[in-house]
PDB file of N, CA and C in Angstrom:
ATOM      1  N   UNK A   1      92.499 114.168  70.291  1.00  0.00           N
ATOM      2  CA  UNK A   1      93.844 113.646  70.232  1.00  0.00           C
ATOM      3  C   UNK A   1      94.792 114.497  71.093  1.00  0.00           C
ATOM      4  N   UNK A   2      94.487 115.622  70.783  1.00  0.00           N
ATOM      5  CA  UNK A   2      94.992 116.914  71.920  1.00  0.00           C
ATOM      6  C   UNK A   2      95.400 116.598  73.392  1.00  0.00           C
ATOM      7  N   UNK A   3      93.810 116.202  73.867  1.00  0.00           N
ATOM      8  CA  UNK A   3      93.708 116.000  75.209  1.00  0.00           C
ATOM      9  C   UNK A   3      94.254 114.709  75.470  1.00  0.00           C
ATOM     10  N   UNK A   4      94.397 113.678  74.781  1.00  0.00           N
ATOM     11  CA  UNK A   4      94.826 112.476  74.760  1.00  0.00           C
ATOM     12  C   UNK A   4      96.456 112.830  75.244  1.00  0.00           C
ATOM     13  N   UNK A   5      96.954 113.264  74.340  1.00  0.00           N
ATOM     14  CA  UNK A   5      98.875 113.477  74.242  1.00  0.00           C
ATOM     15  C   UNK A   5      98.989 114.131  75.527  1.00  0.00           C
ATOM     16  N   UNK A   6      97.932 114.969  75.820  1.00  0.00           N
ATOM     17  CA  UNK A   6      98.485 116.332  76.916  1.00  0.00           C
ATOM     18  C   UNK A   6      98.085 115.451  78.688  1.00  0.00           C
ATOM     19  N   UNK A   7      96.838 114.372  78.399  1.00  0.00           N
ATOM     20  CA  UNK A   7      97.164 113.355  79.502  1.00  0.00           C
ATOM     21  C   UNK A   7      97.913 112.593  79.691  1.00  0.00           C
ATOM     22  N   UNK A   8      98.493 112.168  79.207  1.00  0.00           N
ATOM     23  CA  UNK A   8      99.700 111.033  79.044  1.00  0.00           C
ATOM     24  C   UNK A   8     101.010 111.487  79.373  1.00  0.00           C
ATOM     25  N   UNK A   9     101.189 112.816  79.128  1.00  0.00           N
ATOM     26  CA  UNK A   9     102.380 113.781  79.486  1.00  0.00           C
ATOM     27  C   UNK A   9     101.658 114.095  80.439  1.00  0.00           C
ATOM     28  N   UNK A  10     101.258 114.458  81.250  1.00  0.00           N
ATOM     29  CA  UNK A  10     100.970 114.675  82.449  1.00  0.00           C
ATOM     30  C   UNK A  10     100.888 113.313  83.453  1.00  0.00           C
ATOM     31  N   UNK A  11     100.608 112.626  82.759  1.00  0.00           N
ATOM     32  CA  UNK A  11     101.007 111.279  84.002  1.00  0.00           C
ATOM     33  C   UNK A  11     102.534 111.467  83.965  1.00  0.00           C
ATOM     34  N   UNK A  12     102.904 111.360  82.944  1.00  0.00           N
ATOM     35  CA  UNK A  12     104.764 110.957  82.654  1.00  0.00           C
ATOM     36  C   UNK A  12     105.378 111.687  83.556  1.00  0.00           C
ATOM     37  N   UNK A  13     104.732 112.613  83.629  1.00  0.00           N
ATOM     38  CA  UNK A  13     105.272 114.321  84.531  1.00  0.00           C
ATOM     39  C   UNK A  13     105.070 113.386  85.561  1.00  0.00           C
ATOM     40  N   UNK A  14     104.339 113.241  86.280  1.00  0.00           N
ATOM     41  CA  UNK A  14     104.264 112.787  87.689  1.00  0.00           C
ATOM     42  C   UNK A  14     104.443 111.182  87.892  1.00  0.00           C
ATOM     43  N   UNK A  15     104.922 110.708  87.121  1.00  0.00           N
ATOM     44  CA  UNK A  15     105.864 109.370  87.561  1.00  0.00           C
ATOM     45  C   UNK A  15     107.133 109.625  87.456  1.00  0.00           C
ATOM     46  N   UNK A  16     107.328 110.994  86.854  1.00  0.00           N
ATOM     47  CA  UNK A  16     108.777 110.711  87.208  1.00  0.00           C
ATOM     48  C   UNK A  16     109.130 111.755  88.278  1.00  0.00           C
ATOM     49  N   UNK A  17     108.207 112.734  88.660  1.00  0.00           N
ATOM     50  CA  UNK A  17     108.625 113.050  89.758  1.00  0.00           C
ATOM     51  C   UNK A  17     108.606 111.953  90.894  1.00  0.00           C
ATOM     52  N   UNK A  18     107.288 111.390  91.029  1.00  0.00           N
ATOM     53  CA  UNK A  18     107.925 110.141  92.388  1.00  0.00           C
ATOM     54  C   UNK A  18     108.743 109.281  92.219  1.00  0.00           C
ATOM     55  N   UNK A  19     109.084 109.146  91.034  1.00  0.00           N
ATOM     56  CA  UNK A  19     110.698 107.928  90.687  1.00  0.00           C
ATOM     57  C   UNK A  19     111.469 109.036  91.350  1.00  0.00           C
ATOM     58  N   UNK A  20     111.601 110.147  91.144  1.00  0.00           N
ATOM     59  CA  UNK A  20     112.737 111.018  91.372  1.00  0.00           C
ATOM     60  C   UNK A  20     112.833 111.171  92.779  1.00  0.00           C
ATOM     61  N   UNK A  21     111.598 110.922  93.627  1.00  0.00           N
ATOM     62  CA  UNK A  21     111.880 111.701  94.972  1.00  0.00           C
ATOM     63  C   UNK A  21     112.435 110.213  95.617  1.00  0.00           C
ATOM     64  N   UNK A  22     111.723 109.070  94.785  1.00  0.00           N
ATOM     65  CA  UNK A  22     112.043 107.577  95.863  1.00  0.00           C
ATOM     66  C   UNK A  22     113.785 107.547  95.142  1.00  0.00           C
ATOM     67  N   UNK A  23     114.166 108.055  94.198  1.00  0.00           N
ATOM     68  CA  UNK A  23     115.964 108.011  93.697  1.00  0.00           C
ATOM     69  C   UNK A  23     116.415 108.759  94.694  1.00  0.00           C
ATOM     70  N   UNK A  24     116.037 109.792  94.738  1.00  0.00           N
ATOM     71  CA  UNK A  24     116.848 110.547  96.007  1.00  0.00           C
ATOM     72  C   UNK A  24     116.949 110.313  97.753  1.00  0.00           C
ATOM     73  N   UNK A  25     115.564 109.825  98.251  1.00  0.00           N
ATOM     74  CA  UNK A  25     115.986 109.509  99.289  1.00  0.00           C
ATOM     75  C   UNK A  25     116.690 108.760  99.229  1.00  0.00           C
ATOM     76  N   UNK A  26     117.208 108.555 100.681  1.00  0.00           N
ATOM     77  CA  UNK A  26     117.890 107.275 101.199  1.00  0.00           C
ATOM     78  C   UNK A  26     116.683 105.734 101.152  1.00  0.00           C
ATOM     79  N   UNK A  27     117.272 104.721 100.390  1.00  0.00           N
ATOM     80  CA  UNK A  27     116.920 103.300 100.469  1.00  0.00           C
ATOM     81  C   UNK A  27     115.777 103.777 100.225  1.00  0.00           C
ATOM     82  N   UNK A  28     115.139 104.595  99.447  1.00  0.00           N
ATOM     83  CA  UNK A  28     114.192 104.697  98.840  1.00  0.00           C
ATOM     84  C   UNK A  28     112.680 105.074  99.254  1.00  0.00           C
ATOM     85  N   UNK A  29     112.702 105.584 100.989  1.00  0.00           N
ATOM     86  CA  UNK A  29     111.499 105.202 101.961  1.00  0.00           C
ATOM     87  C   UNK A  29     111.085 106.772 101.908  1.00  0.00           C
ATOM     88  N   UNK A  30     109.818 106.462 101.927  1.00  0.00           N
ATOM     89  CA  UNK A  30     109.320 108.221 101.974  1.00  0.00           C
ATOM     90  C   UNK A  30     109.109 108.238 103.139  1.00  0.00           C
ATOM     91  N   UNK A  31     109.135 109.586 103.900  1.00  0.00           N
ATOM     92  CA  UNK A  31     108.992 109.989 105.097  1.00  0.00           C
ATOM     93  C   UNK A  31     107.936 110.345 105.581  1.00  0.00           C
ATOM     94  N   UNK A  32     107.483 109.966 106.691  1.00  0.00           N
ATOM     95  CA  UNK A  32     106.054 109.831 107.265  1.00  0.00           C
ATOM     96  C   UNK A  32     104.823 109.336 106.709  1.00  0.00           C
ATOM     97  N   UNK A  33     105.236 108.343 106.338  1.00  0.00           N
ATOM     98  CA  UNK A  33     103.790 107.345 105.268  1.00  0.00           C
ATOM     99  C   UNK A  33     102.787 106.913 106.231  1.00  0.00           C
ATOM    100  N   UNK A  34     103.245 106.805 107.493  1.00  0.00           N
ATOM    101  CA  UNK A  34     102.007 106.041 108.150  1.00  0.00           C
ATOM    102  C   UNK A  34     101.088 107.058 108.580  1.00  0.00           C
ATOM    103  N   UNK A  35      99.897 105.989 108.766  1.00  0.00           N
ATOM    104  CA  UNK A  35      98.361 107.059 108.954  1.00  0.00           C
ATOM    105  C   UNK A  35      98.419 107.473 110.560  1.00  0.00           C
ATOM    106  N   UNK A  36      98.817 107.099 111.301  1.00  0.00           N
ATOM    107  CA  UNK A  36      99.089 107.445 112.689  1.00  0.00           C
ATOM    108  C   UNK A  36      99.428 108.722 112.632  1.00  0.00           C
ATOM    109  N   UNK A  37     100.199 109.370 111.829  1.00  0.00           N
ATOM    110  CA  UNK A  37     100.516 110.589 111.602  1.00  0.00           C
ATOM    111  C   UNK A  37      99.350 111.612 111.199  1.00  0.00           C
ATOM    112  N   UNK A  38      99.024 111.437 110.747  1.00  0.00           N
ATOM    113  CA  UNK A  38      97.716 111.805 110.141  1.00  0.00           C
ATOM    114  C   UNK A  38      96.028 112.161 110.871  1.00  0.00           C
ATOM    115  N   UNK A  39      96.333 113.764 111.227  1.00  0.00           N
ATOM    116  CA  UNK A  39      95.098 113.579 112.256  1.00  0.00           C
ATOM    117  C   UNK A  39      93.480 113.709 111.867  1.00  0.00           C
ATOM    118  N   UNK A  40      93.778 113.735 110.583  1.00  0.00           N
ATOM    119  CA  UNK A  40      92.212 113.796 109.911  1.00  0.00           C
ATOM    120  C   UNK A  40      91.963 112.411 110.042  1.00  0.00           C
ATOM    121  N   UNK A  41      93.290 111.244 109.803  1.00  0.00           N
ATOM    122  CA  UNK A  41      92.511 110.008 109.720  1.00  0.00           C
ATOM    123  C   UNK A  41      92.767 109.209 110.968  1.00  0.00           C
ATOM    124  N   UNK A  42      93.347 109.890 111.847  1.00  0.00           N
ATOM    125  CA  UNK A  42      93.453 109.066 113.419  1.00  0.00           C
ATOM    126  C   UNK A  42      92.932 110.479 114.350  1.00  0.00           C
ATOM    127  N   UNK A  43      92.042 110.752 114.366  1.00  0.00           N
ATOM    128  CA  UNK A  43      91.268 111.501 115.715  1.00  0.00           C
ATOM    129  C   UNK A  43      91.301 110.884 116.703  1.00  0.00           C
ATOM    130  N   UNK A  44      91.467 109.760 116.940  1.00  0.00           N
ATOM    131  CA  UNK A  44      91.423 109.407 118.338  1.00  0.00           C
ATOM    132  C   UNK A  44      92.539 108.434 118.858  1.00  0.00           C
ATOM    133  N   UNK A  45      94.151 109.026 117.892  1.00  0.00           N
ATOM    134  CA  UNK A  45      95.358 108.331 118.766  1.00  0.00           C
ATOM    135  C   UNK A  45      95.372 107.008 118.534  1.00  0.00           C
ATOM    136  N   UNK A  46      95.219 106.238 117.254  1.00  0.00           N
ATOM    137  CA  UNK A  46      95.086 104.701 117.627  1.00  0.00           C
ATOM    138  C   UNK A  46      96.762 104.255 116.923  1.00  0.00           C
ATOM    139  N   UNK A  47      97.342 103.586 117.491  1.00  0.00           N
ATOM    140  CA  UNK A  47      98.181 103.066 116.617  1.00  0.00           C
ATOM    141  C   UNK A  47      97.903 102.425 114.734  1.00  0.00           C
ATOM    142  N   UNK A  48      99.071 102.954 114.275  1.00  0.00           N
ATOM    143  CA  UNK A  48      99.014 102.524 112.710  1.00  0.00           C
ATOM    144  C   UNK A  48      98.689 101.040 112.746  1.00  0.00           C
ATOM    145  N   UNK A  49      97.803 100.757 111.483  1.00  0.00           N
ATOM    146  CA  UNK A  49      97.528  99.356 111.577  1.00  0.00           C
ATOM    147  C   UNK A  49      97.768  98.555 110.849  1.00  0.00           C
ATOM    148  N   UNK A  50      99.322  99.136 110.153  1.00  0.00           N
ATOM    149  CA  UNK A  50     100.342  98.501 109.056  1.00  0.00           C
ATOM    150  C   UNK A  50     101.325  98.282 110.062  1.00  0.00           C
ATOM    151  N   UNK A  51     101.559  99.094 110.769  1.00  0.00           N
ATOM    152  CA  UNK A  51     103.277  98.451 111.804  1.00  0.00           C
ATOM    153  C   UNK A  51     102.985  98.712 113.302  1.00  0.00           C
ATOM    154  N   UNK A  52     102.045  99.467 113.348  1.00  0.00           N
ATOM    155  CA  UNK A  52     101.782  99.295 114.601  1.00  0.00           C
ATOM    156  C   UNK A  52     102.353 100.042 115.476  1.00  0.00           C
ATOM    157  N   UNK A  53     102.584 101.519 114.896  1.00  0.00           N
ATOM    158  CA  UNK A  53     103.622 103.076 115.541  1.00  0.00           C
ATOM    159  C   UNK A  53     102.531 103.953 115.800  1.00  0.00           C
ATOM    160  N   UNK A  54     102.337 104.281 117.106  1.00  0.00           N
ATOM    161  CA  UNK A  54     102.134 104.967 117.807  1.00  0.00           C
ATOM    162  C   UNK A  54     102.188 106.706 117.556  1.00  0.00           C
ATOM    163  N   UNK A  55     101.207 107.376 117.710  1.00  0.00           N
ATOM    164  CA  UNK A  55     101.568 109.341 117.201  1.00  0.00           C
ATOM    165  C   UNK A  55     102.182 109.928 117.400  1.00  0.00           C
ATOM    166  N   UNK A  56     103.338 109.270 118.523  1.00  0.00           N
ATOM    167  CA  UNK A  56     103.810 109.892 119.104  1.00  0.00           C
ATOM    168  C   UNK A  56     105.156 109.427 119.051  1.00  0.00           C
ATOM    169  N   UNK A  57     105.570 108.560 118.394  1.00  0.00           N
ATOM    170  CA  UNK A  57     106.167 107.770 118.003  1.00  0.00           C
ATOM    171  C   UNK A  57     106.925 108.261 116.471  1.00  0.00           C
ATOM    172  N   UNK A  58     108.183 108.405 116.349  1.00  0.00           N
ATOM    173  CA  UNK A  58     109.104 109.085 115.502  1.00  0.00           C
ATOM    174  C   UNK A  58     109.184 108.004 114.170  1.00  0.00           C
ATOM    175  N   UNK A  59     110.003 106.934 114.549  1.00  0.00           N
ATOM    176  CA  UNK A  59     110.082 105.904 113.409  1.00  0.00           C
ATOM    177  C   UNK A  59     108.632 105.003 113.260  1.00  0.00           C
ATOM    178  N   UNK A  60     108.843 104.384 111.788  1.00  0.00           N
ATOM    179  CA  UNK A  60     108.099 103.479 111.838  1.00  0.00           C
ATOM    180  C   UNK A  60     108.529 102.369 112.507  1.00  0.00           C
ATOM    181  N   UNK A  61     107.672 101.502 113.074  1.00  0.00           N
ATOM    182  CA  UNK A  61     107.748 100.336 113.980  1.00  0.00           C
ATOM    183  C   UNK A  61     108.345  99.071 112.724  1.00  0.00           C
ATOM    184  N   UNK A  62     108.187  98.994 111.535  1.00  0.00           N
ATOM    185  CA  UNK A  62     108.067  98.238 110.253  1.00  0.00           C
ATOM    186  C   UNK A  62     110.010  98.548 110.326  1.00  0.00           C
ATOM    187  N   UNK A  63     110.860  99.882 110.240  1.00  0.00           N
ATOM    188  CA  UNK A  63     111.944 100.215 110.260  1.00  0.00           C
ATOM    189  C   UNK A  63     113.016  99.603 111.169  1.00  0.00           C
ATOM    190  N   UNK A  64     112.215  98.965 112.597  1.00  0.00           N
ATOM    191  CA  UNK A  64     113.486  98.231 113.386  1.00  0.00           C
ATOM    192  C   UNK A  64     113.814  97.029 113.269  1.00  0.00           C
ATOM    193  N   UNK A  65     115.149  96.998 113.023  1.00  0.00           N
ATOM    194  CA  UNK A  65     115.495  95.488 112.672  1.00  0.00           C
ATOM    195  C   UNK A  65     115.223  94.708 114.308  1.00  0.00           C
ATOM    196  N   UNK A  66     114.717  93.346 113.167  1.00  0.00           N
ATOM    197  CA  UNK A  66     114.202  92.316 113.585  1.00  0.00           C
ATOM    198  C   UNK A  66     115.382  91.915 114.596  1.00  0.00           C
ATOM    199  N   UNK A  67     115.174  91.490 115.594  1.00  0.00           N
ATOM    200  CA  UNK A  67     116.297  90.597 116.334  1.00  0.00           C
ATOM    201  C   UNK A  67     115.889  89.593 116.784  1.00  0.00           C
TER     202      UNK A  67
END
């Protein structure tokens, strides 16, 4: 029952830290989510294959308004 209460508070712990960090940014967007960033999982430079941003590339491509 121990371990039961003491997991459950430990999730709680960490949902509310990421409620807390997506309350504080701005509009709620975490910073640098895409895998393009990421060189363990792009070794070889490919564009993200959610928006389509480049490594070298600052914003997400998903971030510019549509015109």
């Amino acid at each position: 029952m121990k371990l039961l209460i003491l997991t459950i508070g430990l999730l709680a712990l960490a949902f509310a830290g990421i409620a807390i960090k997506i309350w504080s940014k701005k509009n709620g967007k975490f910073a640098g989510t895409c895998a393009s960033q990421n060189p363990y999982l792009n070794s070889e430079g490919e564009a993200c294959g959610f928006c389509g941003k480049m490594p070298g590339e600052q914003d997400c491509a998903n971030d510019k308004p549509m015109v």
